[in-house]
Every structure is written in C-alpha cells, then in structure tokens.
Short mmCIF file of C-alpha atoms in Angstrom, two decimals:
data_model
loop_
_atom_site.label_atom_id
_atom_site.label_comp_id
_atom_site.label_asym_id
_atom_site.label_seq_id
_atom_site.Cartn_x
_atom_site.Cartn_y
_atom_site.Cartn_z
CA MET L 1491 3.08 27.58 -28.56
CA ALA L 1492 0.11 27.14 -26.18
CA LYS L 1493 -1.30 23.67 -25.69
CA LYS L 1494 -4.61 22.93 -27.34
CA THR L 1495 -7.41 22.69 -24.78
CA VAL L 1496 -8.51 19.10 -24.09
CA ALA L 1497 -11.71 18.30 -25.96
CA GLY L 1498 -14.76 17.42 -23.91
CA HIS L 1499 -18.53 17.44 -23.75
CA LEU L 1500 -21.41 16.71 -21.36
CA CYS L 1501 -23.37 13.48 -21.25
CA THR L 1502 -26.27 12.37 -19.08
CA GLN L 1503 -26.76 9.06 -17.36
CA HIS L 1504 -29.13 8.03 -14.55
CA ASP L 1505 -30.48 11.61 -14.56
CA LEU L 1506 -27.01 13.01 -13.77
CA TYR L 1507 -24.52 15.10 -15.77
CA TYR L 1508 -21.10 13.61 -16.59
CA MET L 1509 -18.11 15.28 -18.20
CA VAL L 1510 -16.51 13.27 -21.01
CA LEU L 1511 -12.92 14.30 -21.73
CA SER L 1512 -10.79 13.09 -24.62
CA LEU L 1513 -7.67 11.79 -22.86
CA PRO L 1514 -4.70 9.71 -24.03
CA ASP L 1515 -4.65 6.08 -22.96
CA PRO L 1516 -1.66 5.58 -20.57
CA VAL L 1517 -0.61 2.44 -22.46
CA THR L 1518 -1.34 3.07 -26.16
CA GLY L 1519 -1.27 6.88 -26.13
CA LYS L 1520 -4.41 6.97 -28.26
CA LYS L 1521 -7.13 9.34 -27.13
CA LYS L 1522 -10.30 7.86 -25.71
CA PRO L 1523 -13.39 9.27 -23.97
CA THR L 1524 -13.12 9.13 -20.17
CA TRP L 1525 -16.08 9.92 -17.95
CA PHE L 1526 -16.02 12.10 -14.82
CA PRO L 1527 -18.97 12.83 -12.51
CA THR L 1528 -20.32 16.31 -11.81
CA GLY L 1529 -22.71 15.16 -9.10
CA LEU L 1530 -25.35 17.43 -10.65
CA LYS L 1531 -28.85 16.33 -11.55
CA VAL L 1532 -29.90 17.11 -15.13
CA LYS L 1533 -32.91 19.24 -14.27
CA GLY L 1534 -31.98 22.91 -13.73
CA ASN L 1535 -28.19 22.42 -13.71
CA LYS L 1536 -27.07 22.69 -17.33
CA THR L 1537 -25.33 26.06 -16.88
CA GLN L 1538 -23.41 24.90 -13.81
CA ALA L 1539 -22.49 21.62 -15.50
CA ASN L 1540 -21.10 23.54 -18.48
CA ARG L 1541 -18.98 25.68 -16.15
CA MET L 1542 -17.59 22.55 -14.52
CA LEU L 1543 -16.84 21.10 -17.96
CA GLN L 1544 -14.94 24.18 -19.13
CA LYS L 1545 -12.86 24.22 -15.93
CA ALA L 1546 -12.17 20.49 -16.24
CA ARG L 1547 -11.03 20.92 -19.86
CA LYS L 1548 -8.61 23.73 -18.89
CA ASP L 1549 -7.30 21.79 -15.88
CA ALA L 1550 -6.86 18.65 -17.99
CA THR L 1551 -4.73 20.66 -20.42
CA LYS L 1552 -2.39 21.36 -17.47
CA GLY L 1553 -2.44 17.69 -16.46
CA ILE L 1554 -4.87 18.13 -13.57
CA LEU L 1555 -7.76 15.68 -13.71
CA PRO L 1556 -10.90 15.24 -11.61
CA PRO L 1557 -10.12 12.54 -9.01
CA ARG L 1558 -12.49 9.82 -10.11
CA PRO L 1559 -13.17 8.54 -13.61
CA VAL L 1560 -16.54 6.77 -13.35
CA LEU L 1561 -16.65 4.95 -16.68
CA ASP L 1562 -14.14 4.39 -19.44
CA ASN L 1563 -15.14 3.95 -23.09
CA ALA L 1564 -15.76 0.24 -22.46
CA GLY L 1565 -18.28 1.07 -19.77
CA LYS L 1566 -16.13 -0.35 -16.97
CA LYS L 1567 -15.56 1.33 -13.63
CA SER L 1568 -12.12 2.85 -13.18
CA ILE L 1569 -10.14 3.09 -9.97
CA PRO L 1570 -9.92 6.61 -8.51
CA ALA L 1571 -6.64 8.17 -7.53
CA TYR L 1572 -5.65 11.30 -5.64
CA THR L 1573 -4.50 14.07 -7.99
CA GLY L 1574 -2.70 16.42 -5.61
CA GLU L 1575 -5.60 18.70 -4.70
CA THR L 1576 -4.83 21.25 -1.97
CA LEU L 1577 -6.00 20.08 1.46
CA GLN L 1578 -8.78 22.23 2.86
CA GLY L 1579 -11.88 21.76 4.94
CA ASP L 1580 -14.31 22.44 2.11
CA MET L 1581 -12.79 19.87 -0.27
CA LEU L 1582 -15.11 17.02 -1.16
CA PHE L 1583 -15.16 14.16 1.34
CA SER L 1584 -14.57 11.71 -1.52
CA HIS L 1585 -11.44 13.66 -2.55
CA TYR L 1586 -10.18 13.74 1.03
CA LEU L 1587 -10.53 9.94 1.27
CA LEU L 1588 -8.28 9.50 -1.75
CA PHE L 1589 -5.69 11.81 -0.19
CA TRP L 1590 -5.95 9.89 3.09
CA LEU L 1591 -5.19 6.60 1.33
CA GLU L 1592 -2.05 7.92 -0.32
CA ALA L 1593 -0.86 9.88 2.72
CA ASN L 1594 -0.91 6.75 4.88
CA ARG L 1595 0.25 4.25 2.31
CA THR L 1596 3.81 3.97 3.60
CA THR L 1597 2.66 3.49 7.20
CA TRP L 1598 0.45 0.47 6.43
CA ALA L 1599 1.45 -3.02 5.40
CA GLU L 1600 0.87 -3.68 1.69
CA THR L 1601 -1.95 -6.11 2.45
CA THR L 1602 -3.61 -3.53 4.72
CA TYR L 1603 -3.30 -0.79 2.11
CA SER L 1604 -4.72 -3.07 -0.58
CA SER L 1605 -7.71 -3.91 1.62
CA TYR L 1606 -8.37 -0.28 2.59
CA HIS L 1607 -7.92 0.89 -1.00
CA GLY L 1608 -10.49 -1.60 -2.25
CA LEU L 1609 -13.06 -0.63 0.36
CA VAL L 1610 -12.60 3.10 -0.10
CA THR L 1611 -12.40 3.29 -3.89
CA ARG L 1612 -15.04 0.70 -4.73
CA GLY L 1613 -17.57 1.48 -2.03
CA ILE L 1614 -17.22 4.77 -0.17
CA VAL L 1615 -15.83 7.17 -2.78
CA PRO L 1616 -18.38 6.44 -5.56
CA TYR L 1617 -21.32 7.04 -3.19
CA PHE L 1618 -20.04 10.34 -1.78
CA GLU L 1619 -18.56 11.54 -5.09
CA GLU L 1620 -22.01 11.35 -6.64
CA ARG L 1621 -23.43 13.47 -3.81
CA GLN L 1622 -20.60 16.04 -3.85
CA ILE L 1623 -20.58 16.44 -0.05
CA PRO L 1624 -17.74 18.67 1.29
CA LEU L 1625 -15.63 17.28 4.12
CA ASN L 1626 -16.65 20.05 6.53
CA LYS L 1627 -20.35 19.58 5.70
CA LEU L 1628 -20.45 15.82 6.25
CA THR L 1629 -23.06 14.86 8.88
CA VAL L 1630 -24.01 11.86 10.95
CA MET L 1631 -27.11 11.48 8.76
CA ASP L 1632 -24.99 11.40 5.58
CA ILE L 1633 -22.98 8.47 6.92
CA GLN L 1634 -26.06 6.65 8.25
CA ASN L 1635 -27.75 7.04 4.85
CA PHE L 1636 -24.67 5.46 3.24
CA TYR L 1637 -24.93 2.45 5.54
CA ALA L 1638 -28.68 2.18 4.89
CA THR L 1639 -27.99 2.14 1.14
CA LEU L 1640 -25.41 -0.64 1.59
CA LYS L 1641 -27.89 -2.64 3.65
CA GLN L 1642 -30.55 -2.28 0.94
CA LYS L 1643 -28.03 -3.55 -1.62
CA GLY L 1644 -27.55 -6.68 0.49
CA ASP L 1645 -24.14 -5.97 2.07
CA THR L 1646 -23.60 -7.82 5.34
CA GLY L 1647 -23.16 -6.15 8.70
CA ASN L 1648 -19.53 -7.28 8.70
CA THR L 1649 -18.86 -5.54 5.37
CA ILE L 1650 -20.57 -2.35 6.52
CA LEU L 1651 -18.50 -2.45 9.70
CA HIS L 1652 -15.32 -2.46 7.58
CA TYR L 1653 -16.58 0.62 5.73
CA HIS L 1654 -17.36 2.26 9.07
CA ALA L 1655 -13.86 1.59 10.39
CA ASN L 1656 -12.30 3.30 7.36
CA ILE L 1657 -14.63 6.29 7.51
CA ARG L 1658 -14.15 6.78 11.23
CA LYS L 1659 -10.36 6.48 11.06
CA SER L 1660 -10.06 8.82 8.07
CA LEU L 1661 -12.23 11.46 9.77
CA SER L 1662 -10.31 11.07 13.01
CA ASP L 1663 -7.14 11.91 11.05
CA ALA L 1664 -8.93 14.88 9.46
CA VAL L 1665 -9.56 16.22 12.98
CA ARG L 1666 -6.36 15.38 14.81
CA LYS L 1667 -3.63 15.02 12.22
CA TYR L 1668 -4.61 17.42 9.43
CA LYS L 1669 -6.76 19.93 11.40
CA LEU L 1670 -9.25 20.17 8.52
CA ILE L 1671 -12.40 19.78 10.62
CA GLN L 1672 -13.18 20.17 14.33
CA TYR L 1673 -15.58 17.27 14.75
CA ASN L 1674 -15.70 13.63 13.62
CA PRO L 1675 -19.34 12.85 12.67
CA ALA L 1676 -18.58 9.12 12.42
CA ALA L 1677 -17.94 9.09 16.19
CA ASP L 1678 -21.68 9.61 16.76
CA VAL L 1679 -22.85 7.08 14.19
CA ALA L 1680 -24.24 3.87 15.66
CA ARG L 1681 -21.68 1.10 15.11
CA PRO L 1682 -23.04 -1.31 12.46
CA LYS L 1683 -24.11 -4.63 13.94
CA ILE L 1684 -22.08 -7.70 13.08
CA ASP L 1685 -24.08 -10.55 11.57
CA ASN L 1686 -24.03 -13.79 13.50
CA PHE L 1687 -21.43 -15.93 11.75
CA VAL L 1688 -22.33 -19.56 11.12
CA SER L 1689 -19.40 -21.42 9.63
CA ASN L 1690 -19.71 -24.18 7.06
CA TYR L 1691 -17.71 -27.29 7.80
CA TYR L 1692 -17.29 -31.00 7.10
CA ASP L 1693 -17.55 -33.70 9.73
CA ALA L 1694 -14.92 -36.43 10.17
CA GLN L 1695 -16.44 -38.73 7.56
CA GLN L 1696 -16.75 -35.99 4.97
CA LEU L 1697 -13.20 -34.85 5.61
CA SER L 1698 -11.93 -38.39 5.09
CA VAL L 1699 -13.77 -38.67 1.76
CA MET L 1700 -12.47 -35.27 0.69
CA LEU L 1701 -8.85 -35.97 1.64
CA ASP L 1702 -8.97 -39.25 -0.26
CA ALA L 1703 -10.23 -37.41 -3.36
CA PHE L 1704 -7.27 -35.00 -3.27
CA ARG L 1705 -4.65 -37.71 -2.91
CA GLY L 1706 -2.08 -37.34 -5.70
CA LYS L 1707 -3.50 -34.02 -6.92
CA PRO L 1708 -1.32 -30.88 -7.20
CA ILE L 1709 -2.96 -29.25 -4.18
CA GLU L 1710 -3.05 -32.35 -1.97
CA LEU L 1711 -0.53 -30.88 0.46
CA PRO L 1712 -2.26 -27.49 0.96
CA VAL L 1713 -5.62 -29.22 1.47
CA MET L 1714 -4.19 -31.73 3.95
CA ILE L 1715 -2.38 -29.08 6.01
CA ALA L 1716 -5.49 -26.88 6.12
CA ALA L 1717 -7.70 -29.80 7.20
CA TYR L 1718 -5.36 -31.15 9.88
CA TYR L 1719 -4.13 -27.85 11.30
CA GLY L 1720 -6.75 -25.26 10.34
CA PHE L 1721 -4.07 -23.03 8.82
CA ARG L 1722 -5.20 -19.94 6.95
CA ARG L 1723 -4.53 -20.01 3.21
CA SER L 1724 -1.70 -17.47 3.53
CA GLU L 1725 -0.13 -19.63 6.25
CA VAL L 1726 -0.34 -22.77 4.12
CA ILE L 1727 1.19 -21.17 1.02
CA GLY L 1728 3.84 -19.44 3.15
CA LEU L 1729 4.98 -22.65 4.85
CA LYS L 1730 8.73 -23.21 4.48
CA TRP L 1731 10.81 -26.34 5.01
CA SER L 1732 12.75 -24.50 7.70
CA ALA L 1733 9.51 -24.26 9.71
CA ILE L 1734 9.25 -28.05 9.91
CA ASP L 1735 11.42 -29.87 12.43
CA PHE L 1736 11.30 -33.54 11.46
CA ASP L 1737 13.55 -34.54 14.39
CA ASN L 1738 11.53 -32.87 17.14
CA ASN L 1739 8.24 -33.28 15.26
CA THR L 1740 7.06 -29.67 15.21
CA ILE L 1741 5.57 -27.39 12.56
CA THR L 1742 5.73 -23.62 13.04
CA VAL L 1743 3.68 -20.82 11.50
CA SER L 1744 5.98 -17.82 11.04
CA HIS L 1745 5.75 -16.79 7.38
CA THR L 1746 2.79 -15.95 5.14
CA VAL L 1747 2.21 -15.42 1.43
CA SER L 1748 -0.80 -13.49 0.12
CA ARG L 1749 -1.92 -12.34 -3.30
CA ILE L 1750 -3.20 -8.78 -3.45
CA LYS L 1751 -4.10 -6.07 -5.94
CA LEU L 1752 -1.83 -3.05 -5.76
CA ASP L 1753 -1.75 -0.16 -8.23
CA GLY L 1754 -4.04 -2.11 -10.52
CA LYS L 1755 -1.74 -5.13 -10.62
CA THR L 1756 -2.02 -8.48 -8.87
CA GLN L 1757 1.11 -9.41 -6.93
CA MET L 1758 2.38 -11.80 -4.29
CA VAL L 1759 3.32 -10.46 -0.87
CA ALA L 1760 5.53 -12.58 1.38
CA LYS L 1761 5.96 -11.59 5.03
CA ASN L 1762 8.11 -12.99 7.83
CA ARG L 1763 5.28 -12.35 10.24
CA THR L 1764 1.78 -13.60 10.76
CA LYS L 1765 -1.65 -11.94 10.95
CA THR L 1766 -1.32 -11.38 14.70
CA LYS L 1767 1.21 -12.28 17.41
CA SER L 1768 -1.02 -15.19 18.42
CA SER L 1769 -0.93 -16.51 14.85
CA PHE L 1770 2.78 -17.24 15.33
CA ARG L 1771 2.59 -20.74 16.79
CA SER L 1772 4.37 -24.09 16.92
CA LEU L 1773 2.31 -27.27 16.84
CA PRO L 1774 3.09 -31.00 17.02
CA LEU L 1775 3.83 -32.64 13.68
CA ILE L 1776 1.00 -35.13 13.11
CA PRO L 1777 2.36 -38.50 11.83
CA GLN L 1778 0.10 -38.66 8.73
CA VAL L 1779 1.11 -35.14 7.72
CA LYS L 1780 4.77 -35.82 8.47
CA GLN L 1781 4.85 -38.73 6.04
CA VAL L 1782 3.22 -36.75 3.24
CA LEU L 1783 5.66 -33.89 3.84
CA LEU L 1784 8.66 -36.24 3.69
CA ASP L 1785 7.35 -37.73 0.44
CA ALA L 1786 6.81 -34.25 -0.98
CA LYS L 1787 10.35 -33.21 -0.09
CA LYS L 1788 11.79 -36.24 -1.89
CA GLN L 1789 9.58 -35.57 -4.92
CA GLN L 1790 10.67 -31.93 -5.10
CA LYS L 1791 14.33 -32.97 -5.19
CA LYS L 1792 13.53 -35.51 -7.90
CA ASN L 1793 11.63 -32.88 -9.94
CA GLN L 1794 14.57 -30.51 -9.60
CA LYS L 1795 16.92 -33.08 -11.13
CA LEU L 1796 14.48 -34.03 -13.89
CA CYS L 1797 13.75 -30.43 -14.95
CA GLY L 1798 17.30 -29.16 -14.64
CA LYS L 1799 17.61 -25.50 -15.64
CA GLN L 1800 13.88 -25.28 -16.31
CA TYR L 1801 13.11 -25.82 -12.63
CA ASN L 1802 12.27 -22.59 -10.77
CA LYS L 1803 14.84 -22.27 -7.97
CA GLU L 1804 13.31 -19.09 -6.55
CA TYR L 1805 11.00 -21.04 -4.23
CA LEU L 1806 13.25 -23.89 -3.10
CA GLU L 1807 12.58 -23.07 0.56
CA TYR L 1808 8.79 -23.33 0.18
CA VAL L 1809 6.74 -26.48 0.77
CA CYS L 1810 3.77 -25.86 -1.56
CA VAL L 1811 5.26 -25.72 -5.08
CA ASP L 1812 4.28 -27.41 -8.34
CA SER L 1813 6.31 -29.92 -10.35
CA MET L 1814 8.30 -27.08 -11.97
CA GLY L 1815 9.16 -25.43 -8.66
CA ASN L 1816 6.66 -22.58 -8.99
CA LEU L 1817 4.93 -21.45 -5.84
CA ILE L 1818 1.27 -22.49 -5.94
CA TYR L 1819 -0.82 -19.31 -6.15
CA PRO L 1820 -3.42 -18.81 -3.40
CA ASP L 1821 -6.17 -18.25 -5.98
CA ARG L 1822 -5.26 -21.50 -7.72
CA VAL L 1823 -5.62 -23.39 -4.45
CA SER L 1824 -9.10 -21.97 -3.85
CA SER L 1825 -10.34 -22.51 -7.41
CA SER L 1826 -8.92 -26.05 -7.70
CA PHE L 1827 -10.44 -26.93 -4.34
CA ALA L 1828 -13.87 -25.63 -5.41
CA GLU L 1829 -13.74 -27.55 -8.73
CA THR L 1830 -12.87 -30.85 -7.04
CA ILE L 1831 -15.54 -30.45 -4.34
CA LYS L 1832 -18.14 -29.78 -7.03
CA LYS L 1833 -17.17 -32.97 -8.91
CA LEU L 1834 -17.48 -34.98 -5.68
CA ASP L 1835 -21.07 -33.74 -5.33
CA MET L 1836 -20.35 -32.87 -1.70
CA PRO L 1837 -21.84 -29.88 0.18
CA HIS L 1838 -20.14 -26.69 -0.96
CA ILE L 1839 -17.50 -25.23 1.34
CA ARG L 1840 -14.64 -22.81 0.70
CA PHE L 1841 -10.98 -23.67 1.18
CA HIS L 1842 -11.05 -21.44 4.28
CA ASP L 1843 -13.86 -23.60 5.67
CA LEU L 1844 -11.32 -26.39 6.19
CA ARG L 1845 -10.16 -24.20 9.08
CA HIS L 1846 -13.68 -24.28 10.51
CA SER L 1847 -13.91 -28.03 9.84
CA CYS L 1848 -10.72 -28.58 11.83
CA ALA L 1849 -12.07 -26.54 14.75
CA SER L 1850 -15.48 -28.25 14.77
CA LEU L 1851 -13.81 -31.68 14.71
CA LEU L 1852 -11.65 -30.77 17.70
CA LEU L 1853 -14.65 -29.38 19.56
CA ALA L 1854 -16.76 -32.46 18.84
CA ASN L 1855 -14.05 -34.61 20.39
CA GLY L 1856 -13.77 -32.82 23.70
CA ILE L 1857 -11.09 -30.20 22.98
CA SER L 1858 -11.93 -26.97 24.82
CA LEU L 1859 -12.51 -23.65 23.10
CA LYS L 1860 -9.41 -22.26 24.83
CA GLU L 1861 -7.25 -25.04 23.37
CA ILE L 1862 -8.82 -24.48 19.96
CA GLN L 1863 -7.97 -20.77 20.21
CA LEU L 1864 -4.29 -21.70 20.65
CA TRP L 1865 -4.41 -24.29 17.86
CA LEU L 1866 -5.95 -21.87 15.33
CA GLY L 1867 -3.91 -18.86 16.46
CA HIS L 1868 -6.81 -16.53 17.26
CA SER L 1869 -5.67 -13.32 18.95
CA ASN L 1870 -8.31 -13.54 21.67
CA PHE L 1871 -10.71 -16.06 23.14
CA ALA L 1872 -13.77 -14.00 22.15
CA THR L 1873 -13.07 -14.63 18.46
CA THR L 1874 -13.02 -18.39 18.99
CA ALA L 1875 -16.10 -18.31 21.22
CA ASN L 1876 -18.10 -16.13 18.81
CA ILE L 1877 -17.46 -18.50 15.92
CA TYR L 1878 -17.67 -21.91 17.59
CA ALA L 1879 -19.56 -21.61 20.88
CA HIS L 1880 -22.82 -22.74 19.23
CA LEU L 1881 -21.11 -26.05 18.36
CA ASP L 1882 -19.89 -26.74 21.91
CA MET L 1883 -22.47 -29.42 22.74
CA SER L 1884 -20.27 -31.22 25.28
CA SER L 1885 -20.26 -28.29 27.73
CA LYS L 1886 -23.97 -27.70 27.10
CA GLN L 1887 -24.70 -31.36 27.80
CA ALA L 1888 -22.74 -31.10 31.03
CA SER L 1889 -24.90 -28.11 32.01
CA ALA L 1890 -28.05 -30.00 31.09
CA ASN L 1891 -26.98 -32.98 33.22
CA THR L 1892 -26.24 -30.70 36.17
CA ILE L 1893 -29.66 -29.05 36.00
CA ALA L 1894 -31.35 -32.42 35.63
CA ASN L 1895 -29.57 -33.83 38.69
CA CYS L 1896 -30.29 -30.75 40.79
CA LEU L 1897 -33.97 -30.57 39.92
CA LYS L 1898 -35.03 -34.19 40.13
CA ILE L 1899 -38.77 -34.58 40.55
#
C-alpha cells in the first residue's frame, strides 16, 4: 500500500513564501507543522511556490526533507542539517555549507566542529538560504553584502572575520577537494577588519577586594587560579592534581575541559591537550595558591569520607569539584562569578577578564610583554602585544625620558 503524501500548505511571512509540512515530532511522534523556506517573494511567485510545495510534500513522503526548517510550531528557529543531497555545482550555497560541515566533522576537534557549526547554521546558512543563491553563482558582491548586513546588525569585526574564515575555507574545499566550482569568490573579498580590543580588568586593589569576597565560596579556587595565573576557563576547570607538584612547586597546564553544544545537546569535552602548543606551560607554584590548594585537597578527602557512596568518584583526579565530587561546570563558574561581582557593586568584568587583570598587573609592575606572553601561553608575541601594548606605560615612559633628555632646551 502506497504511503499517504505528507500534508502541507503555503504560508507567507515577511513578504516571503514558506512551505509548512505536517511532520512527526522526533520525540513524541505526534505530527506538528514545520516551516521551510522557499526563498520566493510573495508577489508574482505563487505558481512557482506551489510547485516547490508539491515537490517537498512528495520528497517528505520518501523521507527527504528540505535542509533547513526555519520555524517550528512554537516559532523558534531550528538547527539545519544536511539531508544527503547530491553534490553538484548548481546546488544552493547554503546546502553546500551543511554538507561541508558534516563531511569534515571527523577531521575537526569536537570543540572546533561545535564552533563552526554554530557560526554556519545560525549566521551564514539562514542569510543565503533566504536568497537561494547557487554555489556556482555565488559572487564577491554576494559575500560582501552579507558582511554589510552583519555590520548593520551590530556584529563586531571579529565576529564577521570568523564568518569570513568559514566561508573562505568551505569555498576553497569546493574548488580543490570537491571540484564543484573553479573559482573561490571569497579569495577576492576584502578581509573584514578586526576591531581594536580593549580588555576590561581590575587593578591590584580591586583584585584583593574581589578575592576576599570569594573566600569560602564554592568557586573560590577557580577564581583564585584565574586571577593569579591568568588561566583560561577551560584550563582552570581541567586542572588535575597530577599537574601540581607540591615538592618542586610547579603547576602545569596540560589538560582542558570545555562545555559545548553538539547535535543539539550540551556536553563536556575533556582533552589532554591545550588550545595551542604554547598554552602547554609549567609555572612556579605561588605560595598563597599552594596553601589554598593543599587545604582544598584535604577538604576533598574529608568530603569523600563524609558522603561515602554518594560522593562522585568520576572526577577524583580533578581540582575544581564541589562538595559531592562533581566537576564544577564552566557555565556555573561564569554565572556565579557574575552574580557575586554584581552584589559587590564593583565594575562589571567577565570571568575571562581575570586573565586580562593578571596580565595588566604584571605589566604595571615591570614584567615585559614577552614574559607575559609565556605566562599566559599565547602562541605568538603579536597576540600579547595587540591586547596589552596600550597598557605598557613603563616602556613608553622610558621613551619619553629618552626624548626629553635628547632634546633639552
């Protein structure tokens, strides 16, 4: 017996046609209306929109869906996914991008894939899906118009640069790896300008007040380590007891823990490697931090005895755990930090800005930018200089003194 054709109808929104198909919910199995774009304006396109609808209904009956649901019945944006469309030069650029994500998934780290997936599916695909631009018809002007639209929306130059990197790489693969097009239009697009980054930070007095406020709180240790060492959040949460040598007084960054979204689910990703080779670093164990770490280790052993079988033994090797042995989630660290700072009525900074506070404090006390690069684990000196050179008043004062001495009137 032949399957009954999937029900569907056309709707209009923002002067565009959308196909609404009655599809089963993947969890409950109940049918619900799911929206798909046609990319067609309402005026003069009803016949073509109806043709697209009829094809979509027949394809849906065979289990083939358009690649990007725009709205579900709750009005929320859905995440697009590649549906197995045949690769060809005249496929839509938005469809190609979804293929590109899945084709390269196994070659990227999970954190990299999660980042790329978010950028492509939330930013690039919706824009180009609406315009229905084929891969082999994509022009330099199309890409520049996309960047101009992002700029008008208020996206920063840094964000636009991330979009550009994904577009350029995907099109480079379309030329070289998949032989779908002969020319990469992104190669001739002017590289988006990076905004000048001005970091927020606390001075020594503010840091002292802040550290005192966190004393005895669940995230005291993560905050202290970030303030003293400028560790990234993933480096703080990923710190293991094996990385701390209490005899030789060293602390080593070699393991990270991040929280990412993958396949619509939030999950923890632990890696025995750092962001870059330079991020792998061993630093002296500062006496104040050493004492707090020793106290924390004793307390963890005490909590383990008190809680017995209820204590989570999965994270025994980690430093930053709660009283029940659960690893402290990165998001919890950031949110708890923000809540406490707000109650203190101090200038707002993010947890990551403790890294900048550490660097500015070192710089203010005569530590060179090169030494700060090594302390923070930046992969190259330019990164450190771009972020902190404007704070380097000691070297500027030396230059001022030299000029003054040479040009005495």
